[in-house]
Coordinates of C-alpha atoms and ligand atoms in Angstrom, one line a residue:
M201 CA -0.3 0.2 -0.1
R202 CA 1.1 3.4 -0.5
V203 CA 0.4 6.4 1.0
F204 CA 2.6 10.0 -0.2
E205 CA 4.2 7.7 -2.9
A206 CA 5.8 5.7 0.3
N207 CA 5.4 2.3 1.1
I208 CA 2.9 2.1 4.5
S209 CA 2.1 -1.2 6.2
L210 CA -1.5 -2.1 7.1
Q211 CA -0.9 -1.7 10.8
V212 CA 0.4 2.0 10.4
C213 CA -2.3 2.9 7.9
A214 CA -4.8 1.4 10.4
F215 CA -3.2 3.5 13.2
L216 CA -3.1 6.6 11.7
K217 CA -6.4 6.8 10.3
D218 CA -7.7 6.4 13.8
F219 CA -4.9 8.8 15.3
L220 CA -5.8 11.9 13.3
N221 CA -9.2 11.5 13.2
N222 CA -8.6 12.3 17.1
S223 CA -6.2 14.8 16.4
S224 CA -7.4 18.7 16.2
S225 CA -3.9 20.1 14.5
F226 CA -0.7 19.3 13.6
E227 CA 1.0 20.8 16.7
N228 CA -1.5 18.5 18.7
A229 CA -0.6 15.7 16.5
N230 CA 2.7 15.9 16.5
Q231 CA 3.0 16.5 20.4
K232 CA 1.2 12.9 20.5
I233 CA 3.6 11.3 18.2
L234 CA 6.4 12.8 20.1
D235 CA 5.1 11.3 23.2
A236 CA 4.0 7.8 22.4
F237 CA 7.1 7.2 19.6
S238 CA 9.8 10.1 20.5
I239 CA 9.7 10.7 16.9
N240 CA 10.3 15.3 16.4
R241 CA 8.3 16.9 14.0
F242 CA 6.6 14.0 12.2
F243 CA 4.3 16.5 10.8
E244 CA 6.6 19.6 9.2
N245 CA 3.3 21.5 8.6
S246 CA -0.7 21.5 8.9
D247 CA -0.9 20.9 4.9
D248 CA 1.5 17.8 5.5
F249 CA -1.4 16.9 8.7
Q250 CA -4.4 17.7 6.4
V251 CA -3.3 15.5 3.2
L252 CA -2.4 12.4 5.3
K253 CA -5.3 11.9 7.3
K254 CA -7.2 12.4 4.1
S255 CA -5.0 10.1 2.2
V256 CA -5.1 7.0 5.3
S257 CA -8.9 7.1 4.6
L258 CA -8.6 7.1 0.9
V259 CA -5.6 4.6 1.0
D260 CA -4.4 4.3 -2.8
T261 CA -3.4 0.9 -3.8
S262 CA -3.2 1.8 -7.3
S263 CA 0.6 1.9 -9.3
V264 CA 2.2 5.3 -9.0
E265 CA 4.5 6.8 -11.2
E266 CA 8.1 6.2 -11.0
F267 CA 10.5 8.8 -11.0
D268 CA 13.6 8.6 -12.6
R269 CA 15.8 8.8 -9.6
S270 CA 19.4 8.5 -11.3
E271 CA 20.5 11.8 -9.5
Y272 CA 19.9 10.7 -6.1
G273 CA 22.0 7.5 -6.7
D274 CA 19.2 5.7 -5.2
F275 CA 20.4 2.3 -4.3
Q276 CA 18.1 1.6 -1.3
T277 CA 20.1 -0.9 1.0
N278 CA 18.1 -4.2 1.6
K279 CA 16.5 -5.2 4.8
D280 CA 19.0 -8.1 5.2
L281 CA 22.1 -5.9 4.3
A282 CA 21.3 -3.3 7.1
N283 CA 20.6 -5.9 9.2
K284 CA 23.9 -7.7 8.5
V285 CA 26.1 -4.3 8.9
V286 CA 24.3 -3.7 12.2
Q287 CA 25.1 -7.6 13.3
H288 CA 28.8 -6.9 12.2
L289 CA 28.7 -3.8 14.5
I290 CA 28.1 -5.6 17.4
K291 CA 30.6 -8.2 16.8
K292 CA 32.6 -5.1 17.4
D293 CA 31.6 -4.2 20.7
I294 CA 29.8 -1.1 19.4
S295 CA 26.9 0.2 21.2
P296 CA 25.9 3.8 20.0
E297 CA 24.1 6.4 22.0
I298 CA 23.7 8.7 18.9
V299 CA 23.2 7.9 15.6
I300 CA 23.1 9.7 12.0
E301 CA 22.0 8.3 9.1
P302 CA 23.1 11.2 6.3
T303 CA 20.7 10.1 3.6
C304 CA 18.2 8.1 5.2
G305 CA 16.2 6.5 2.1
K306 CA 13.4 4.4 3.2
G307 CA 15.1 4.0 6.4
N308 CA 16.5 0.1 6.6
F309 CA 19.5 1.3 8.1
I310 CA 17.2 3.5 11.2
I311 CA 14.9 -0.2 11.9
A312 CA 17.9 -2.1 12.1
L313 CA 19.4 0.1 14.6
L314 CA 16.2 0.1 16.6
S315 CA 16.0 -3.8 16.5
N316 CA 19.6 -4.4 17.7
F317 CA 20.7 -1.6 19.9
K318 CA 19.5 -0.6 22.9
A319 CA 21.4 2.1 24.3
I320 CA 20.3 4.8 21.2
K321 CA 19.3 8.0 22.7
K322 CA 19.1 9.9 20.0
V323 CA 18.4 9.5 15.9
Y324 CA 19.2 12.0 13.2
G325 CA 17.9 10.9 9.8
I326 CA 18.0 13.3 6.8
E327 CA 16.7 12.4 3.0
I328 CA 16.3 14.8 0.3
Y329 CA 13.0 12.5 -1.3
K330 CA 10.0 13.1 0.6
P331 CA 8.2 10.2 -0.1
Y332 CA 11.5 8.3 1.4
V333 CA 11.1 10.8 4.7
W334 CA 7.5 9.4 5.0
E335 CA 8.5 5.4 4.2
T336 CA 11.2 6.0 7.2
K337 CA 8.3 7.3 9.3
F338 CA 5.9 5.0 8.5
S339 CA 8.7 2.2 9.3
I340 CA 9.6 3.7 12.7
L341 CA 5.8 3.7 13.4
D342 CA 5.4 0.0 12.4
F343 CA 8.6 -0.9 13.9
L344 CA 7.0 0.8 17.3
L345 CA 3.9 -0.3 17.3
S346 CA 5.1 -4.1 16.7
N347 CA 7.5 -4.1 19.3
P348 CA 5.8 -1.3 22.1
D349 CA 8.5 -2.7 24.5
S350 CA 11.4 -1.9 22.5
N351 CA 13.9 1.3 23.7
K352 CA 12.3 4.3 22.0
P353 CA 15.0 7.1 21.1
E354 CA 14.5 10.6 20.4
I355 CA 13.9 10.4 16.3
T356 CA 14.3 13.2 14.5
I357 CA 13.9 12.7 10.2
T358 CA 14.6 15.8 8.1
H359 CA 13.5 16.5 4.5
C360 CA 16.2 18.2 3.5
N361 CA 19.4 18.1 1.2
V362 CA 22.1 16.7 3.3
F363 CA 24.5 19.6 1.6
D364 CA 22.4 22.1 3.3
F365 CA 22.0 20.3 7.0
D366 CA 23.8 21.8 9.6
F367 CA 25.9 18.8 11.0
K368 CA 28.3 21.2 13.0
D369 CA 24.9 21.9 15.0
I370 CA 24.5 18.2 16.1
S371 CA 28.2 18.1 16.9
K372 CA 27.9 21.0 19.1
Q373 CA 25.3 19.0 21.1
I374 CA 27.3 15.7 21.6
Q375 CA 29.4 15.5 24.3
L376 CA 30.6 12.4 25.5
E377 CA 28.1 10.1 24.0
K378 CA 29.4 7.4 21.6
L379 CA 28.4 8.6 17.9
L380 CA 27.6 6.2 15.0
I381 CA 27.5 7.5 11.7
I382 CA 25.7 4.8 9.5
G383 CA 24.5 4.5 6.1
N384 CA 24.7 4.1 2.5
P385 CA 25.2 7.6 0.7
P386 CA 24.1 8.5 -3.1
W387 CA 25.9 5.8 -5.7
V388 CA 26.3 9.1 -8.3
T389 CA 29.3 10.9 -9.8
N390 CA 29.5 14.9 -10.2
S391 CA 29.9 14.2 -14.0
K392 CA 26.6 12.2 -14.3
L393 CA 24.9 15.0 -12.3
G394 CA 26.5 17.8 -14.4
S395 CA 25.2 15.6 -17.6
L396 CA 21.6 15.6 -15.7
N397 CA 22.1 19.4 -15.1
S398 CA 21.0 18.6 -11.3
S399 CA 22.0 20.5 -8.5
N400 CA 22.1 17.4 -6.5
L401 CA 26.0 18.5 -5.2
P402 CA 28.0 20.3 -2.5
S403 CA 27.6 24.3 -2.7
K404 CA 31.6 24.2 -3.8
S405 CA 31.0 21.3 -6.9
N406 CA 34.5 21.7 -7.2
F407 CA 35.1 20.6 -3.5
K408 CA 38.6 19.3 -4.3
N409 CA 40.0 22.2 -5.9
Q410 CA 40.8 20.6 -8.8
N411 CA 41.6 22.4 -11.9
G412 CA 39.8 22.5 -15.4
L413 CA 42.6 20.4 -16.7
D414 CA 41.6 17.5 -14.1
A415 CA 38.1 17.9 -14.8
M416 CA 39.0 17.4 -18.6
T417 CA 40.8 14.3 -18.0
G418 CA 38.5 12.8 -15.1
K419 CA 40.6 13.8 -12.4
G420 CA 38.0 16.1 -11.4
N421 CA 35.3 13.0 -11.6
F422 CA 34.0 12.7 -7.9
D423 CA 31.2 10.4 -6.2
I424 CA 29.1 12.6 -4.3
A425 CA 28.9 10.1 -1.6
E426 CA 32.8 10.9 -1.2
S427 CA 32.0 14.3 -0.5
I428 CA 29.3 13.5 1.8
S429 CA 31.7 11.1 3.9
L430 CA 34.4 14.2 4.0
M431 CA 31.4 16.5 5.3
L432 CA 30.9 13.8 8.3
L433 CA 34.5 13.5 9.3
D434 CA 34.8 17.2 9.2
A435 CA 32.0 17.6 11.7
F436 CA 32.5 14.0 13.7
Q437 CA 36.5 13.5 13.5
N438 CA 36.9 14.6 17.1
H439 CA 33.9 12.7 18.5
N440 CA 34.0 9.0 20.3
G441 CA 32.5 6.6 18.1
S442 CA 32.4 4.9 14.4
L443 CA 31.5 5.4 11.1
A444 CA 30.2 2.4 9.2
L445 CA 29.0 3.8 5.4
L446 CA 28.1 1.7 2.4
V447 CA 30.2 2.9 -0.3
K448 CA 31.5 2.5 -3.9
N449 CA 35.2 0.8 -3.7
S450 CA 36.6 4.3 -5.3
V451 CA 35.3 6.2 -2.4
V452 CA 37.1 4.1 0.0
K453 CA 40.3 4.6 -2.2
N454 CA 39.9 8.2 -2.4
I455 CA 39.2 8.8 1.5
V456 CA 42.6 6.8 2.4
F457 CA 44.3 8.7 -0.5
D458 CA 43.2 12.1 0.9
Q459 CA 44.2 11.1 4.6
K460 CA 47.6 12.1 3.8
D461 CA 46.7 16.1 3.5
K462 CA 43.2 15.9 5.3
R463 CA 44.8 14.0 8.4
Y464 CA 41.3 13.0 9.8
R465 CA 41.7 11.8 13.2
V466 CA 40.1 8.1 12.4
G467 CA 41.9 4.9 12.5
E468 CA 41.4 1.4 12.3
I469 CA 40.3 2.1 8.4
E470 CA 38.6 -1.4 7.3
K471 CA 36.9 -2.1 3.9
Y472 CA 34.5 -5.3 3.6
C473 CA 34.1 -5.6 0.1
I474 CA 30.1 -6.8 -0.8
D475 CA 28.8 -8.3 -3.8
S476 CA 27.0 -5.7 -5.0
K477 CA 25.4 -7.2 -7.7
K478 CA 23.5 -9.4 -5.4
E479 CA 22.6 -6.8 -2.8
F480 CA 21.9 -4.1 -5.4
N481 CA 21.8 -5.6 -8.9
V482 CA 24.6 -3.3 -10.5
S483 CA 27.7 -3.9 -11.5
V484 CA 29.6 -1.6 -9.6
E485 CA 32.1 -2.7 -7.0
A486 CA 31.4 -1.4 -3.6
A487 CA 32.1 -1.9 0.2
L488 CA 31.3 -1.3 3.5
L489 CA 33.9 1.2 5.0
Y490 CA 34.3 1.6 8.8
C491 CA 36.3 3.0 10.9
Q492 CA 36.9 4.5 14.6
L493 CA 36.6 8.3 15.4
N494 CA 39.0 10.4 17.3
L495 CA 41.9 8.2 16.7
A496 CA 45.2 9.4 15.8
P497 CA 45.1 9.3 12.0
S498 CA 45.7 6.3 10.1
F499 CA 47.0 6.1 6.6
E500 CA 46.2 2.7 5.3
C501 CA 43.2 0.4 5.5
D502 CA 42.7 -3.5 6.1
E503 CA 40.3 -5.3 3.2
F504 CA 37.9 -8.0 4.0
D505 CA 35.5 -10.3 2.2
F506 CA 32.0 -8.6 4.4
Y507 CA 30.4 -12.4 4.1
S508 CA 33.5 -14.5 5.3
L509 CA 35.6 -11.9 7.2
S510 CA 38.7 -13.3 5.4
K511 CA 41.5 -10.6 5.7
K512 CA 42.6 -10.2 1.4
I513 CA 45.2 -7.1 1.7
S514 CA 46.2 -3.8 3.3
F515 CA 46.3 -0.8 1.4
G516 CA 47.2 3.0 1.5
W517 CA 50.6 5.0 2.3
L518 CA 54.0 3.7 2.7
N519 CA 55.7 6.7 3.6
S520 CA 55.1 9.1 0.8
K521 CA 54.0 6.4 -1.8
F522 CA 50.2 5.1 -2.0
V523 CA 50.0 1.1 -3.0
S524 CA 47.4 -1.1 -3.3
N525 CA 49.0 -3.9 -1.9
L526 CA 51.3 -3.1 1.2
A527 CA 52.8 -6.3 1.1
D528 CA 53.6 -7.0 -2.2
Y529 CA 54.6 -3.3 -2.8
N530 CA 57.5 -4.2 -0.1
Q531 CA 58.9 -6.8 -2.8
T532 CA 58.9 -4.4 -5.5
K533 CA 59.2 -0.9 -4.0
E534 CA 63.1 -0.1 -5.5
I535 CA 61.5 0.6 -8.6
D536 CA 59.1 3.2 -7.3
G537 CA 60.4 6.4 -8.5
V538 CA 60.4 8.8 -11.7
C539 CA 60.0 7.4 -14.9
P540 CA 63.0 8.8 -17.3
F541 CA 60.7 9.4 -20.1
E542 CA 57.0 11.2 -20.3
W543 CA 53.9 9.4 -20.4
R544 CA 51.4 10.8 -22.7
Q545 CA 48.0 10.2 -23.1
G546 CA 46.8 9.8 -27.0
I547 CA 44.4 11.5 -29.0
K548 CA 41.4 12.9 -27.9
H549 CA 38.6 14.3 -30.8
D550 CA 35.1 13.3 -29.3
C551 CA 34.0 12.9 -32.8
S552 CA 34.5 9.3 -33.7
A553 CA 31.7 9.3 -36.2
I554 CA 33.8 11.3 -38.3
M555 CA 37.0 11.4 -37.4
E556 CA 37.6 7.1 -37.2
L557 CA 38.0 5.7 -40.5
E558 CA 38.8 2.3 -42.4
R559 CA 40.7 1.6 -45.4
V560 CA 38.3 -0.1 -47.8
N561 CA 39.3 -1.3 -51.3
G562 CA 41.6 1.9 -51.4
H563 CA 39.2 4.4 -50.2
F564 CA 38.2 5.5 -46.5
V565 CA 34.7 4.6 -44.6
N566 CA 33.6 6.2 -41.5
N567 CA 31.6 4.8 -38.6
Q568 CA 28.2 6.0 -40.9
S569 CA 29.7 3.3 -43.8
D570 CA 30.1 7.0 -45.9
E571 CA 32.6 6.2 -48.9
I572 CA 34.9 9.4 -48.5
K573 CA 37.7 10.8 -50.4
L574 CA 40.7 12.3 -48.7
E575 CA 44.1 13.3 -49.5
E576 CA 46.8 11.0 -47.6
D577 CA 48.9 13.5 -45.6
L578 CA 46.6 14.2 -42.6
V579 CA 45.8 10.5 -41.8
Y580 CA 47.5 8.6 -39.5
G581 CA 47.1 5.1 -38.4
F582 CA 44.6 4.9 -35.2
L583 CA 44.9 2.5 -32.0
K584 CA 42.5 1.9 -29.6
S585 CA 42.7 0.5 -26.3
S586 CA 41.2 -2.8 -27.6
D587 CA 43.8 -2.4 -30.5
L588 CA 46.6 -3.2 -28.0
K589 CA 46.8 -7.0 -27.8
N590 CA 50.1 -7.8 -29.5
A591 CA 53.5 -7.3 -28.0
V592 CA 54.8 -5.8 -31.3
I593 CA 52.2 -3.7 -33.8
K594 CA 53.1 -2.7 -37.3
S595 CA 49.6 -1.9 -38.9
T596 CA 46.0 -0.5 -37.6
R597 CA 42.7 -1.3 -38.4
K598 CA 41.9 2.6 -38.2
H599 CA 42.9 5.6 -39.2
T600 CA 42.2 9.3 -38.1
I601 CA 42.4 12.5 -39.4
I602 CA 45.3 14.4 -37.8
T603 CA 44.3 18.2 -38.3
Q604 CA 47.0 20.2 -35.8
T605 CA 50.6 19.1 -34.9
K606 CA 49.8 21.0 -31.6
V607 CA 47.0 21.7 -29.4
G608 CA 45.0 25.0 -30.5
Q609 CA 46.9 25.5 -34.2
E610 CA 45.1 27.1 -36.6
T611 CA 43.5 24.8 -39.0
L612 CA 42.6 27.0 -41.9
Y613 CA 45.7 25.8 -43.7
I614 CA 43.4 22.6 -44.6
Q615 CA 41.5 24.4 -46.9
H616 CA 44.0 25.2 -49.1
L617 CA 46.3 22.4 -49.0
Y618 CA 43.9 19.5 -48.5
P619 CA 40.9 20.2 -50.3
D620 CA 39.2 16.9 -50.1
T621 CA 39.9 16.4 -46.8
Y622 CA 38.5 20.1 -45.8
S623 CA 35.3 19.3 -48.0
Y624 CA 34.6 16.3 -45.6
L625 CA 35.4 17.6 -42.7
M626 CA 33.1 20.7 -43.4
K627 CA 30.5 18.7 -44.6
N628 CA 30.3 16.9 -41.0
I629 CA 30.8 20.6 -39.1
S630 CA 27.9 19.9 -37.1
N631 CA 28.9 16.6 -35.3
F632 CA 32.7 18.8 -34.2
K633 CA 30.2 21.7 -33.3
A634 CA 27.5 19.1 -31.2
R635 CA 30.9 18.2 -28.9
K636 CA 29.8 18.9 -25.5
S637 CA 33.3 19.2 -23.4
S638 CA 34.4 22.8 -22.9
I639 CA 37.5 22.2 -24.0
Y640 CA 36.6 22.5 -27.8
K641 CA 34.9 26.1 -26.8
G642 CA 36.6 28.7 -28.7
K643 CA 39.0 26.5 -30.5
P644 CA 39.7 26.5 -34.3
L645 CA 37.6 23.9 -36.1
F646 CA 38.1 20.3 -36.2
S647 CA 40.4 20.8 -33.1
I648 CA 41.9 17.8 -31.5
F649 CA 43.5 17.2 -28.1
G650 CA 46.5 15.0 -26.9
I651 CA 48.3 16.2 -30.1
G652 CA 52.1 17.6 -29.9
D653 CA 55.7 16.8 -31.2
Y654 CA 55.7 13.6 -28.8
S655 CA 52.4 12.3 -31.1
F656 CA 54.9 12.0 -34.1
K657 CA 57.8 10.0 -32.5
P658 CA 58.0 7.0 -34.7
Y659 CA 58.4 4.4 -32.1
K660 CA 56.1 4.0 -29.3
V661 CA 55.5 1.8 -26.4
A662 CA 51.9 2.0 -25.2
I663 CA 49.4 0.4 -22.4
S664 CA 45.7 0.5 -22.6
G665 CA 44.3 2.7 -19.3
L666 CA 41.0 1.1 -19.1
Y667 CA 42.0 -2.7 -19.5
K668 CA 44.0 -4.9 -16.4
T669 CA 46.3 -5.9 -18.5
Y670 CA 49.6 -5.3 -17.2
H671 CA 50.8 -5.6 -20.8
F672 CA 52.7 -3.1 -23.0
S673 CA 53.2 -2.5 -26.7
L674 CA 55.5 -1.6 -28.9
V675 CA 53.9 0.6 -32.0
L676 CA 55.8 0.8 -35.0
P677 CA 55.4 3.0 -38.3
Q678 CA 53.1 2.3 -40.8
N679 CA 53.8 3.2 -44.1
N680 CA 56.7 5.2 -42.9
K681 CA 54.3 7.3 -40.8
P682 CA 53.8 7.4 -37.2
I683 CA 50.7 5.5 -35.5
M684 CA 48.9 7.6 -33.3
L685 CA 47.1 6.4 -30.5
D686 CA 43.3 7.5 -29.1
D687 CA 43.1 8.9 -25.4
T688 CA 42.2 5.9 -23.7
C689 CA 45.7 4.7 -24.1
Y690 CA 49.2 6.3 -22.4
F691 CA 52.7 6.0 -24.3
I692 CA 56.0 6.9 -24.5
G693 CA 58.0 7.8 -27.8
F694 CA 61.3 7.5 -29.1
D695 CA 63.3 8.1 -32.1
K696 CA 65.2 5.2 -32.1
I697 CA 64.0 1.9 -32.4
E698 CA 66.2 0.0 -29.9
Y699 CA 65.4 2.4 -27.1
A700 CA 61.8 1.9 -27.4
V701 CA 62.5 -2.0 -27.9
Y702 CA 64.7 -2.1 -24.5
S703 CA 62.1 -0.1 -22.7
L704 CA 59.3 -2.4 -24.0
I705 CA 61.6 -5.3 -22.5
L706 CA 61.8 -3.5 -19.2
L707 CA 58.1 -2.4 -19.3
N708 CA 57.0 -6.0 -19.8
S709 CA 59.2 -8.0 -17.2
S710 CA 57.2 -9.7 -14.3
K711 CA 59.0 -7.1 -11.9
T712 CA 57.3 -4.2 -13.5
E713 CA 53.6 -6.3 -13.7
A714 CA 54.0 -7.2 -10.0
F715 CA 55.3 -3.1 -9.2
L716 CA 52.2 -2.3 -11.3
K717 CA 50.0 -4.6 -9.6
S718 CA 50.6 -3.1 -6.0
I719 CA 50.0 0.2 -6.7
T720 CA 47.1 0.3 -9.0
F721 CA 43.3 -0.6 -8.3
S722 CA 41.9 -3.0 -10.5
D723 CA 38.5 -1.9 -9.6
A724 CA 39.3 1.9 -11.2
K725 CA 37.9 3.1 -14.0
R726 CA 41.1 3.5 -15.3
V727 CA 43.6 1.2 -13.9
F728 CA 46.6 3.1 -15.0
T729 CA 47.1 6.6 -15.6
K730 CA 49.8 8.8 -16.1
D731 CA 50.4 9.5 -12.3
I732 CA 50.8 6.0 -12.1
L733 CA 53.1 5.0 -15.4
M734 CA 55.3 8.0 -13.9
R735 CA 56.2 6.3 -11.2
L736 CA 58.1 3.6 -13.5
D737 CA 61.8 4.3 -12.5
L738 CA 63.6 2.3 -15.7
V739 CA 67.0 3.2 -14.5
N740 CA 66.7 1.2 -11.5
L741 CA 64.7 -1.4 -13.2
A742 CA 67.2 -1.7 -15.7
N743 CA 69.8 -2.3 -12.9
T744 CA 67.5 -5.3 -12.0
I745 CA 67.9 -7.7 -14.9
S746 CA 70.5 -9.4 -16.1
R747 CA 72.2 -8.3 -19.7
F748 CA 71.7 -11.9 -20.8
E749 CA 68.0 -11.7 -19.9
V750 CA 67.6 -8.5 -22.4
E751 CA 69.5 -10.4 -25.0
T752 CA 67.5 -13.2 -24.7
Q753 CA 64.1 -11.1 -25.0
I754 CA 65.5 -9.2 -28.1
I755 CA 66.3 -12.8 -29.7
N756 CA 62.7 -13.6 -29.0
L757 CA 61.5 -10.4 -30.5
N758 CA 63.5 -10.8 -33.6
A759 CA 62.4 -14.2 -34.6
K760 CA 58.7 -13.5 -33.7
Y761 CA 58.2 -10.3 -35.1
N762 CA 61.4 -9.6 -38.0
L763 CA 62.6 -7.4 -36.1
D764 CA 66.6 -6.4 -36.3
I765 CA 67.4 -5.1 -33.3
S766 CA 70.6 -5.6 -31.3
I767 CA 71.7 -4.9 -27.5
S768 CA 74.6 -2.8 -28.8
Q769 CA 72.9 0.1 -27.6
W770 CA 72.0 -0.7 -24.4
D771 CA 74.5 1.0 -22.4
S772 CA 74.1 4.2 -23.9
F773 CA 70.1 3.6 -23.3
I774 CA 70.7 3.3 -19.8
N775 CA 73.3 6.5 -19.5
D776 CA 71.1 8.6 -21.5
M777 CA 68.0 7.8 -19.4
K778 CA 69.9 9.1 -16.2
P779 CA 70.5 12.8 -17.0
M780 CA 66.3 12.7 -16.7
K781 CA 66.3 13.3 -12.7
E782 CA 67.9 16.5 -13.7
N783 CA 65.5 17.3 -16.6
Q784 CA 68.0 17.2 -19.1
L785 CA 67.0 14.5 -21.1
T786 CA 66.7 15.0 -24.9
L787 CA 65.4 11.8 -26.5
F788 CA 61.8 13.5 -27.1
Ligands
SAM875 C1 22.1 4.9 -2.1 S1 20.5 5.5 -1.2 C2 20.5 4.7 0.2 C3 19.7 4.6 1.2 C4 19.5 4.7 2.4 N1 20.6 5.1 3.3 C5 19.7 3.1 2.7 O1 21.0 2.6 3.0 O2 18.9 2.4 1.9 C6 21.0 7.1 -1.4 C7 19.8 7.8 -0.6 O3 20.3 9.4 -0.9 C8 19.2 10.6 -1.0 N2 19.9 11.2 -1.5 C9 20.2 11.4 -2.5 N3 20.9 12.9 -2.7 C10 20.6 13.4 -1.3 C11 21.3 14.9 -1.0 N4 21.7 15.9 -1.3 N5 20.7 14.9 0.5 C12 20.2 13.9 1.2 N6 19.8 12.7 0.9 C13 20.1 12.8 -0.4 C14 18.1 9.4 -2.2 O4 17.2 9.8 -2.2 C15 18.7 7.9 -1.7 O5 17.4 7.8 -0.5

């Protein structure tokens, strides 16, 4: 049964029908509910009171229109999971007196708390969606009617945006009471909210103070659960108690990562991995983040399976390094340093329908199967993440048009020098103009990004940023032209094929793989980033590999890919790498 678009049990409906008929005003009803159930401000105003009174007498059992709740990251915790989380806290000897559920939804956590904890004095729930506020209140009534002898803490469910809620006010009221912050904040990112034109964001939407470039590369993308968690830690880190929130794994990682700067007074940070498919029917890695408040700041997190409680790994900060597996990192940490070569991200054009071409019977065809006539000069072989499967790549399935040699370069020259290319691009100008990203605003026609001298290096060693394969590819020129990569890939470029091959051998070594596994998070959207790859100290890595091993690898590559590489330049390669630490390297 539903009232105010909220589920309501028969018991509560029958109770309210009778109760509201005998209440003269909303103030009178609020006082009676406070006396009987300790729920504060059950009715926010007289309207709510009148409407509910009418509604319960004419309960609407028909189905109600479902709203699009995507901007609210709405994944309600099922009752069983809420109970299991609470049971888990009981095993940890937690017995809270004050409880805060920052985005309480339909209230399943609040009911699990009322059912299990006897010492609670106050419960605060906050929720932005009014029907859920009602559903929480109805569920609490139902629980208290069914369990008349249960503990009755003072309960306040507030209908508001959590970013407008004054947690500092509650913080001031708490003295020595034990606090529990519990819940499951919204699973939605700021960029998703941006695409929905939603205002469901913290007031400073760029709350991590990241710049425009970070926003462009995705670094500025954060989950609003993260900003809610940080807001709570800001307000309550100095109180005795604990925090237990269901969040995406990326949120746990970011919170531990941010500990280096924020140094919140939280310890015993733990992550309990849940099966999100089973619990929420979504394919997002998520976990229960648990920590104790008011302890000396901790910089690492122990990871467990939520169901078996078996320990998996520990991750976090080791001195000044952030690592995904502290035990494994210790075995490989000597290669954690600064890469002597600068890793670059590939080309971004956001116009694959027009810019990605295939060569069919001597002419080009785009994604819409249009046959196109183009001059060859601006057309280059193009690789995407899915193409980086082999150790050596000499040819490409796709091609792209490189309209600029550096970012922001004027593109008028295309009209004069390459009329066919120009006419194709102009014919499809609407596709370029429809590109949403602000990076293209005010830039020359057909602009691309991730382009520079480095893009034209003939020999490249590349890896996909998206795939969990710890495998690098050597990319060789095609028809004497360098092959380009898209922006899901990262690469280093060389003028000498020997240097590229030596780098490839180092990067595909078991030591590199073990090191990368110990510092990357396989559930990240981008497993590899420029920051991660720049940590590969190839000079130290070269010292861990014997000359004999390098030579054996070269022989294998020569035989398999018909190359003609010798080890004769190995020593000069190592010498040339060293000056980079003083920023003098001239390999690019
Ligand atoms: C992932 S659901 C979890 C609900 C509840 N905590 C639970 O565990 O079942 C997130 C909840 O946050 C609410 N929400 C989203 N944005 C909010 C905001 N800015 N302020 C308060 N609540 C919000 C949604 O309506 C939704 O009920």
